[in-house]
mmCIF file of C-alpha atoms in Angstrom:
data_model
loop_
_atom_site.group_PDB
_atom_site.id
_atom_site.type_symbol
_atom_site.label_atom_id
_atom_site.label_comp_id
_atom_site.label_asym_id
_atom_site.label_seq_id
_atom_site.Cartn_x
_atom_site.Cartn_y
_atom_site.Cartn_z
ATOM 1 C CA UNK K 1 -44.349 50.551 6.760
ATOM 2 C CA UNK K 2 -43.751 47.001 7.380
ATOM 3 C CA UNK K 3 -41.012 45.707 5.037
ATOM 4 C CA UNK K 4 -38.320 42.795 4.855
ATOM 5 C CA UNK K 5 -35.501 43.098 3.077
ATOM 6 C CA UNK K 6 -32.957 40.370 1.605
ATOM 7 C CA UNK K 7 -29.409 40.009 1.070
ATOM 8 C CA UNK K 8 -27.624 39.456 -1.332
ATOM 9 C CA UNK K 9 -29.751 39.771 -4.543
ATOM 10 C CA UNK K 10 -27.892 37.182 -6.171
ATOM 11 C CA UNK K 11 -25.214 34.788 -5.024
ATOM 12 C CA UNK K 12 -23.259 32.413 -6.801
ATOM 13 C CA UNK K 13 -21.370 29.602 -4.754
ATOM 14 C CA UNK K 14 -19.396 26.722 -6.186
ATOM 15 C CA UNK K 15 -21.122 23.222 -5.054
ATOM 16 C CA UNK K 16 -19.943 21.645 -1.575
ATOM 17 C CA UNK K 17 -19.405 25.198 -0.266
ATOM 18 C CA UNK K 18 -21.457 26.731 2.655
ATOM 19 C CA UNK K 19 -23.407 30.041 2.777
ATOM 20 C CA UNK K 20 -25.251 32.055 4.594
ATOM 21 C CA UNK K 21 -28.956 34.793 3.083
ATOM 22 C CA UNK K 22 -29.848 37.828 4.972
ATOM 23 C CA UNK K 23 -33.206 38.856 5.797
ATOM 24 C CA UNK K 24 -33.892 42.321 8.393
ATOM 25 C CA UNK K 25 -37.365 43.436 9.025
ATOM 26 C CA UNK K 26 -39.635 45.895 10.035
ATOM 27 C CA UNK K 27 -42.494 43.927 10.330
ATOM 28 C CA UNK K 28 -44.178 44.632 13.755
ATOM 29 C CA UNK K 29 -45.897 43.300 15.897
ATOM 30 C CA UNK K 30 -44.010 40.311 14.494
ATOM 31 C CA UNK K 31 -45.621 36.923 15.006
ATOM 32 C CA UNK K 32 -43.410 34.308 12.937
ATOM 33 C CA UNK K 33 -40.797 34.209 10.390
ATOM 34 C CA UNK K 34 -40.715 31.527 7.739
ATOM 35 C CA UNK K 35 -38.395 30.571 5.135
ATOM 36 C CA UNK K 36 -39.598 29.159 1.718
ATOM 37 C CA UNK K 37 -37.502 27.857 -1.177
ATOM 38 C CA UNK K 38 -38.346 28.872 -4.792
ATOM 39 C CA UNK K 39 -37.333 26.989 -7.717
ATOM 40 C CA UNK K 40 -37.734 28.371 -11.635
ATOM 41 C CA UNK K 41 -41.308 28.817 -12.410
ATOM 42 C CA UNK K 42 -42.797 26.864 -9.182
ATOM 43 C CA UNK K 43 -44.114 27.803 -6.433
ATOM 44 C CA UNK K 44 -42.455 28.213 -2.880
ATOM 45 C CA UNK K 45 -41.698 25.161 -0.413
ATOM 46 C CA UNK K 46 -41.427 25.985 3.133
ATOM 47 C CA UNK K 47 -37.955 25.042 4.675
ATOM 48 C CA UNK K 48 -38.815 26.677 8.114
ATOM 49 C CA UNK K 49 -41.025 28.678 10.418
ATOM 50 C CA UNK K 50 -40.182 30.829 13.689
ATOM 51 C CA UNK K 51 -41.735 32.428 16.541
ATOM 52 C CA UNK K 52 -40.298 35.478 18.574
ATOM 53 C CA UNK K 53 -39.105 32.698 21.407
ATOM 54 C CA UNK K 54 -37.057 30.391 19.041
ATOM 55 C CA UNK K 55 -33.299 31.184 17.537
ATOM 56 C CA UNK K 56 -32.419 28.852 15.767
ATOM 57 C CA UNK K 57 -34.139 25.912 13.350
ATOM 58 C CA UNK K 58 -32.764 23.534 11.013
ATOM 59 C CA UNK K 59 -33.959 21.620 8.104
ATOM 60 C CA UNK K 60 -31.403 18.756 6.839
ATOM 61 C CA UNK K 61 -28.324 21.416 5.537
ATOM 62 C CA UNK K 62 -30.748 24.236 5.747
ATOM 63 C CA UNK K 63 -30.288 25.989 9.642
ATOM 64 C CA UNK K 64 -32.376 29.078 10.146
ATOM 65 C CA UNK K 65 -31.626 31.982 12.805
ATOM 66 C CA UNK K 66 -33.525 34.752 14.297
ATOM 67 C CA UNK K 67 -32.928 37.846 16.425
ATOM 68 C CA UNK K 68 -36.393 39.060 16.822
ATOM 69 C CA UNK K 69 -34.748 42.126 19.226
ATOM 70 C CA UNK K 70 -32.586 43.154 15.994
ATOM 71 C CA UNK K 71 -35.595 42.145 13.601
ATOM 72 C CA UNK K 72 -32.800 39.922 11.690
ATOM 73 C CA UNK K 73 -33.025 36.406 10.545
ATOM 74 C CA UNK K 74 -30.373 34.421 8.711
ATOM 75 C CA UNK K 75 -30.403 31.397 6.662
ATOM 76 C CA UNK K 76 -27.132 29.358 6.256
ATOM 77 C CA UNK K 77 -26.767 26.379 3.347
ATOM 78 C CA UNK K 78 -24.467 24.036 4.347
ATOM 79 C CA UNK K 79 -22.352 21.836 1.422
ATOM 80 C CA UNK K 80 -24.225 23.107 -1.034
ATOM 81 C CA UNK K 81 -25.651 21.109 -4.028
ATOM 82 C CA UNK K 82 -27.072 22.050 -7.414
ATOM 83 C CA UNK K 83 -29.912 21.174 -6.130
ATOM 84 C CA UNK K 84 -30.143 24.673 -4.109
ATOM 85 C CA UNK K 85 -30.191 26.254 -7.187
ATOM 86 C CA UNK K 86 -33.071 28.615 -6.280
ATOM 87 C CA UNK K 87 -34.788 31.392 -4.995
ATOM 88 C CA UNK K 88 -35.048 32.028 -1.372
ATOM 89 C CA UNK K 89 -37.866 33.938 0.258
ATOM 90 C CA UNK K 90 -38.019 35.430 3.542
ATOM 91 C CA UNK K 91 -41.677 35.900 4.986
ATOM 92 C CA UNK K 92 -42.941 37.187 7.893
ATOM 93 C CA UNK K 93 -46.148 37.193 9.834
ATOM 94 C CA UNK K 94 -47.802 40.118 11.369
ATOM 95 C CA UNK K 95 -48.838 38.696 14.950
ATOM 96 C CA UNK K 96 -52.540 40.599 14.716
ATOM 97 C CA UNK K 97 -55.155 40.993 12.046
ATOM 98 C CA UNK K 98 -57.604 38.490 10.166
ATOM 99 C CA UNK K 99 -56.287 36.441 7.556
ATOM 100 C CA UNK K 100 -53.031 36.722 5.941
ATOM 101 C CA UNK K 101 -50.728 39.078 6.975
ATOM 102 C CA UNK K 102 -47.879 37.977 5.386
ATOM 103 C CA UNK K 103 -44.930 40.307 4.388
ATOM 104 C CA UNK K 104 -42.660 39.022 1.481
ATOM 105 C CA UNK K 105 -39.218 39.948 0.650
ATOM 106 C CA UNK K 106 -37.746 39.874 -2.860
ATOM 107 C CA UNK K 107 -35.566 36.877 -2.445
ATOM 108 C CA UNK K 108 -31.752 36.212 -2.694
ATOM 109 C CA UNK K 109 -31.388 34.373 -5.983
ATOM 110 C CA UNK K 110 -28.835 31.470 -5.252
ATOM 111 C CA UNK K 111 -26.899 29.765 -7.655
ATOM 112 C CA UNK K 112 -24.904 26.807 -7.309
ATOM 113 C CA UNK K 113 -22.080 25.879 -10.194
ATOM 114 C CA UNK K 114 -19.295 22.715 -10.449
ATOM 115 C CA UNK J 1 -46.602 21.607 -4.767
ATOM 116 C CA UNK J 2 -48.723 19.000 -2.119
ATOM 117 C CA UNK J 3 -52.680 18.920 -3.405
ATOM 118 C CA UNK J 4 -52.918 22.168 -4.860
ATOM 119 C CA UNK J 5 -52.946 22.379 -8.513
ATOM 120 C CA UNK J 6 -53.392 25.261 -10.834
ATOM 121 C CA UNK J 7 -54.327 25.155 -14.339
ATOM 122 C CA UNK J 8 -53.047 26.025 -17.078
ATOM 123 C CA UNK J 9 -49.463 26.322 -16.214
ATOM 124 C CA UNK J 10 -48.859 28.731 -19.101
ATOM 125 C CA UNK J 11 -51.662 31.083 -20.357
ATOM 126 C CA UNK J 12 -51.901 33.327 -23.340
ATOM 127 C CA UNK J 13 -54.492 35.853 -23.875
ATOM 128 C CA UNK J 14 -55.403 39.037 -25.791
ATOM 129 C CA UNK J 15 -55.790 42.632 -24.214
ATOM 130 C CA UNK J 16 -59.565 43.326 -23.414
ATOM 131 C CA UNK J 17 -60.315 39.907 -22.829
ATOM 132 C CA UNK J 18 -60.883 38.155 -19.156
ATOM 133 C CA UNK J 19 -59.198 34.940 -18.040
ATOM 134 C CA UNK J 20 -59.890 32.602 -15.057
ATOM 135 C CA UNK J 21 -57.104 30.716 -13.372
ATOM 136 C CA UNK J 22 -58.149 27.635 -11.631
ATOM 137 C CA UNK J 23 -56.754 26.880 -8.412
ATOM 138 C CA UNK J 24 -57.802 23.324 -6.352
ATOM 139 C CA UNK J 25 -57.186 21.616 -3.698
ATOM 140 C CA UNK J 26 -57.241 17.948 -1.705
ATOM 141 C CA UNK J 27 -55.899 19.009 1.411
ATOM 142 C CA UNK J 28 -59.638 19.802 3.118
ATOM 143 C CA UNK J 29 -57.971 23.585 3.810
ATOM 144 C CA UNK J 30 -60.107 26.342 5.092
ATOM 145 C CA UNK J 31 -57.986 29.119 3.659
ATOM 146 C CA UNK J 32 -57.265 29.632 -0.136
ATOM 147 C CA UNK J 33 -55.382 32.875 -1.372
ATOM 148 C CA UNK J 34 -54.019 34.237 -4.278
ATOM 149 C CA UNK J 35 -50.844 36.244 -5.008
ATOM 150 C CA UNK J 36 -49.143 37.473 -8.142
ATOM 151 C CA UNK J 37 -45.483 37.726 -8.503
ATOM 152 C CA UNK J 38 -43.391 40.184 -10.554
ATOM 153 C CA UNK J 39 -39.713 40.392 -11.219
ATOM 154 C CA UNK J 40 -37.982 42.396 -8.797
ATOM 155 C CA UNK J 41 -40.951 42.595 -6.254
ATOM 156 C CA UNK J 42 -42.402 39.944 -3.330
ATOM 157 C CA UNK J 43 -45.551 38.374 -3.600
ATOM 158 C CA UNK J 44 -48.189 40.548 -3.287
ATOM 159 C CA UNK J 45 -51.877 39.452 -1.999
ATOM 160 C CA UNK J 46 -54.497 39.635 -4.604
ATOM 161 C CA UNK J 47 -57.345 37.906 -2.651
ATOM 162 C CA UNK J 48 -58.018 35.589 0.315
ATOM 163 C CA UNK J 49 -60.796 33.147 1.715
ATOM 164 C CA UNK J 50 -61.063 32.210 4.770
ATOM 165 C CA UNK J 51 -63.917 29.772 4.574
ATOM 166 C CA UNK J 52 -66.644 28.597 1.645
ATOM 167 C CA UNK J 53 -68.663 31.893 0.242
ATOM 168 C CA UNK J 54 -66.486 34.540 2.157
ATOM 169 C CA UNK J 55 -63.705 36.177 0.413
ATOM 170 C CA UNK J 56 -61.767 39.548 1.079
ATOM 171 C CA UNK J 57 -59.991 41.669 -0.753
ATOM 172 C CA UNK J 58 -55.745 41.158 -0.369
ATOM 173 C CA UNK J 59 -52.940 44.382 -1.138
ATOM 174 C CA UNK J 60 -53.895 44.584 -4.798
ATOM 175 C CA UNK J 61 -57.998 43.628 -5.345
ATOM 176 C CA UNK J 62 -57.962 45.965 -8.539
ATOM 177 C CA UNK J 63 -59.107 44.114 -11.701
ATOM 178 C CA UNK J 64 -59.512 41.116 -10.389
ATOM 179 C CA UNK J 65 -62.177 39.047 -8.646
ATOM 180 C CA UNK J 66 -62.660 35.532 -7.396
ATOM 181 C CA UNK J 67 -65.348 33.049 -6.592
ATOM 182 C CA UNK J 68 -65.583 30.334 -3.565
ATOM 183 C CA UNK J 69 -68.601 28.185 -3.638
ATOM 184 C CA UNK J 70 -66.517 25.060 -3.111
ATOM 185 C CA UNK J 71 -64.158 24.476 -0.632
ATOM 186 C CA UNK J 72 -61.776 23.188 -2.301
ATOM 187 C CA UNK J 73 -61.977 25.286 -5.503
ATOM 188 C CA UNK J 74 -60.594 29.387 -5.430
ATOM 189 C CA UNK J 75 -60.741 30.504 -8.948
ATOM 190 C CA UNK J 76 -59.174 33.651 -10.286
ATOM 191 C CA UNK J 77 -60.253 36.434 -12.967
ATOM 192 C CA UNK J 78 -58.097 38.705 -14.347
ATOM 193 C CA UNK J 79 -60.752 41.165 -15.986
ATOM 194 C CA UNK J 80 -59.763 43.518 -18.514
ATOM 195 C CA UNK J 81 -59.471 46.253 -16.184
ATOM 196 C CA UNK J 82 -56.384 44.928 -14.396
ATOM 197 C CA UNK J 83 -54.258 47.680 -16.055
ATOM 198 C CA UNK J 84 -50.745 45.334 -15.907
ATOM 199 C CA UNK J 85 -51.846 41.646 -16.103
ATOM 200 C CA UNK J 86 -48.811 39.616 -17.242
ATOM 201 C CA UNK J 87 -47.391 38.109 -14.109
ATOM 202 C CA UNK J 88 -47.188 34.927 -12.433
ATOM 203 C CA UNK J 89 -50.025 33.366 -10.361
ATOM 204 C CA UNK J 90 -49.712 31.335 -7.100
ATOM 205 C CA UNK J 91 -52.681 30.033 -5.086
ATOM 206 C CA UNK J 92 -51.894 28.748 -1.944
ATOM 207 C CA UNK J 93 -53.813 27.314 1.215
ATOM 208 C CA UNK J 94 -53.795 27.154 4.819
ATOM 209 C CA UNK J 95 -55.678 24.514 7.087
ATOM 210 C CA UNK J 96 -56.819 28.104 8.799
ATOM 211 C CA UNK J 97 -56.448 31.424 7.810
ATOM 212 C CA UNK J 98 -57.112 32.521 11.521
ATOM 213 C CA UNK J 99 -53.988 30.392 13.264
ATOM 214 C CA UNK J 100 -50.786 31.825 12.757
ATOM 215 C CA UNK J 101 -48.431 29.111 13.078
ATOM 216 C CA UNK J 102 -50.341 27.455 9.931
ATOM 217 C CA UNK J 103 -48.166 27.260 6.838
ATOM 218 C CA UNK J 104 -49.007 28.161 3.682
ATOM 219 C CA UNK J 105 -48.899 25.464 0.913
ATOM 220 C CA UNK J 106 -48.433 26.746 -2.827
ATOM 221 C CA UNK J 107 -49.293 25.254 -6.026
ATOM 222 C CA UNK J 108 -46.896 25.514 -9.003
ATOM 223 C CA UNK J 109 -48.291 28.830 -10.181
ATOM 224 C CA UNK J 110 -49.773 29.996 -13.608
ATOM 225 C CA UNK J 111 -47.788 32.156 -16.032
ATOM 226 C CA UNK J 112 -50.418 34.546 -17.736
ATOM 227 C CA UNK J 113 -48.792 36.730 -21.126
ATOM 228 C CA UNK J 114 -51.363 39.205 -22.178
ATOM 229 C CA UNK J 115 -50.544 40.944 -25.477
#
């Protein structure tokens, strides 16, 4: 069953710190891996997209990683603001099959506090 | 939220009765979709178009049904035989539904409360 999982749930970080969200899949054949930021009762922004041949990719303080052999991506938030207050969503794309194949995870629920 | 809007952003309505969720769009995209979003869970397909007057049924079709005469417009039903109907509503669109390195843009999402 194709699945991605997130970690943590929750996080709470104090502002100007860094961190770093968890997302492992099973998704396969995998075809890209996005990234999309959720704030309360909106919908998602994208903050980055993947293929199997790229590693790394970074947004502004947002840098995005993936290991497509270990089916593990990683997203790391660097000097946080409140701003990042959010959800985070880790998506990916099934490389065959009409229309969307997307697979969402749950989200890692990120707080940011003075 | 880019050109897609949805309408209303909150929605109230009584059991038994349907509802349609309006979901448009400027940005001359092929591909609309709709997903609903529970607590807890990811977002879970409900339907998807890939062009004007084709539609197919996403993960969880069941009480629901859709419409797409225009190309810009993707509206949503919840009928009264969607058995759990108080969720949250994103439609979202792609300049293809066929190219897999398109993004998907969302709009800001409908809350419907059935009671």
């Amino acid at each position: 069953k194709n699945q991605v999982e997130q970690s943590p749930q929750s996080l709470i970080i104090l502002e100007g710190k860094n961190c770093t969200l968890q997302c492992n899949y099973t998704v396969s054949p995998f075809s890209n891996l996005r990234w999309y930021k959720q704030d309360t009762g909106r919908g998602p922004v994208s903050l980055t997209i993947m293929t199997f041949s790229e590693n790394t990719k970074s947004n502004g303080r947002y840098t995005a990683t993936l290991d497509a052999d270990t089916k593990q991506s990683s997203l790391h938030i660097t000097a946080s603001q409140l701003s990042d207050s959010a959800s985070y969503i880790c998506v990916v794309r099934l490389l065959t099959g009409g229309g969307n194949k997307l697979t969402f995870g749950t989200g890692t629920q990120l707080k940011v506090e003075l | 939220d880019g050109g897609i809007t949805q309408s209303p952003k909150y929605l109230f309505r009584k059991e038994g009765q349907n509802v349609t969720l309006s979901c448009e769009q400027n940005l001359n995209h092929d591909a609309m979709y709709w997903y609903r979003q529970d607590p807890g869970q990811g977002l879970r397909l409900i339907y998807y178009s890939q062009i004007v007057n084709d539609f197919q049924k996403g993960d969880i079709a069941e009480g629901y049904s859709v419409s797409r005469e225009k190309k810009e417009s993707f509206p949503l039903t919840v009928t009264s035989a969607q058995k759990n109907p108080t969720a949250f509503y994103l439609c979202a669109s792609s300049p293809s539904g066929a190219d897999l390195t398109y993004e998907q843009y969302f709009g800001p999402g409908t809350r419907l409360t059935v009671t």
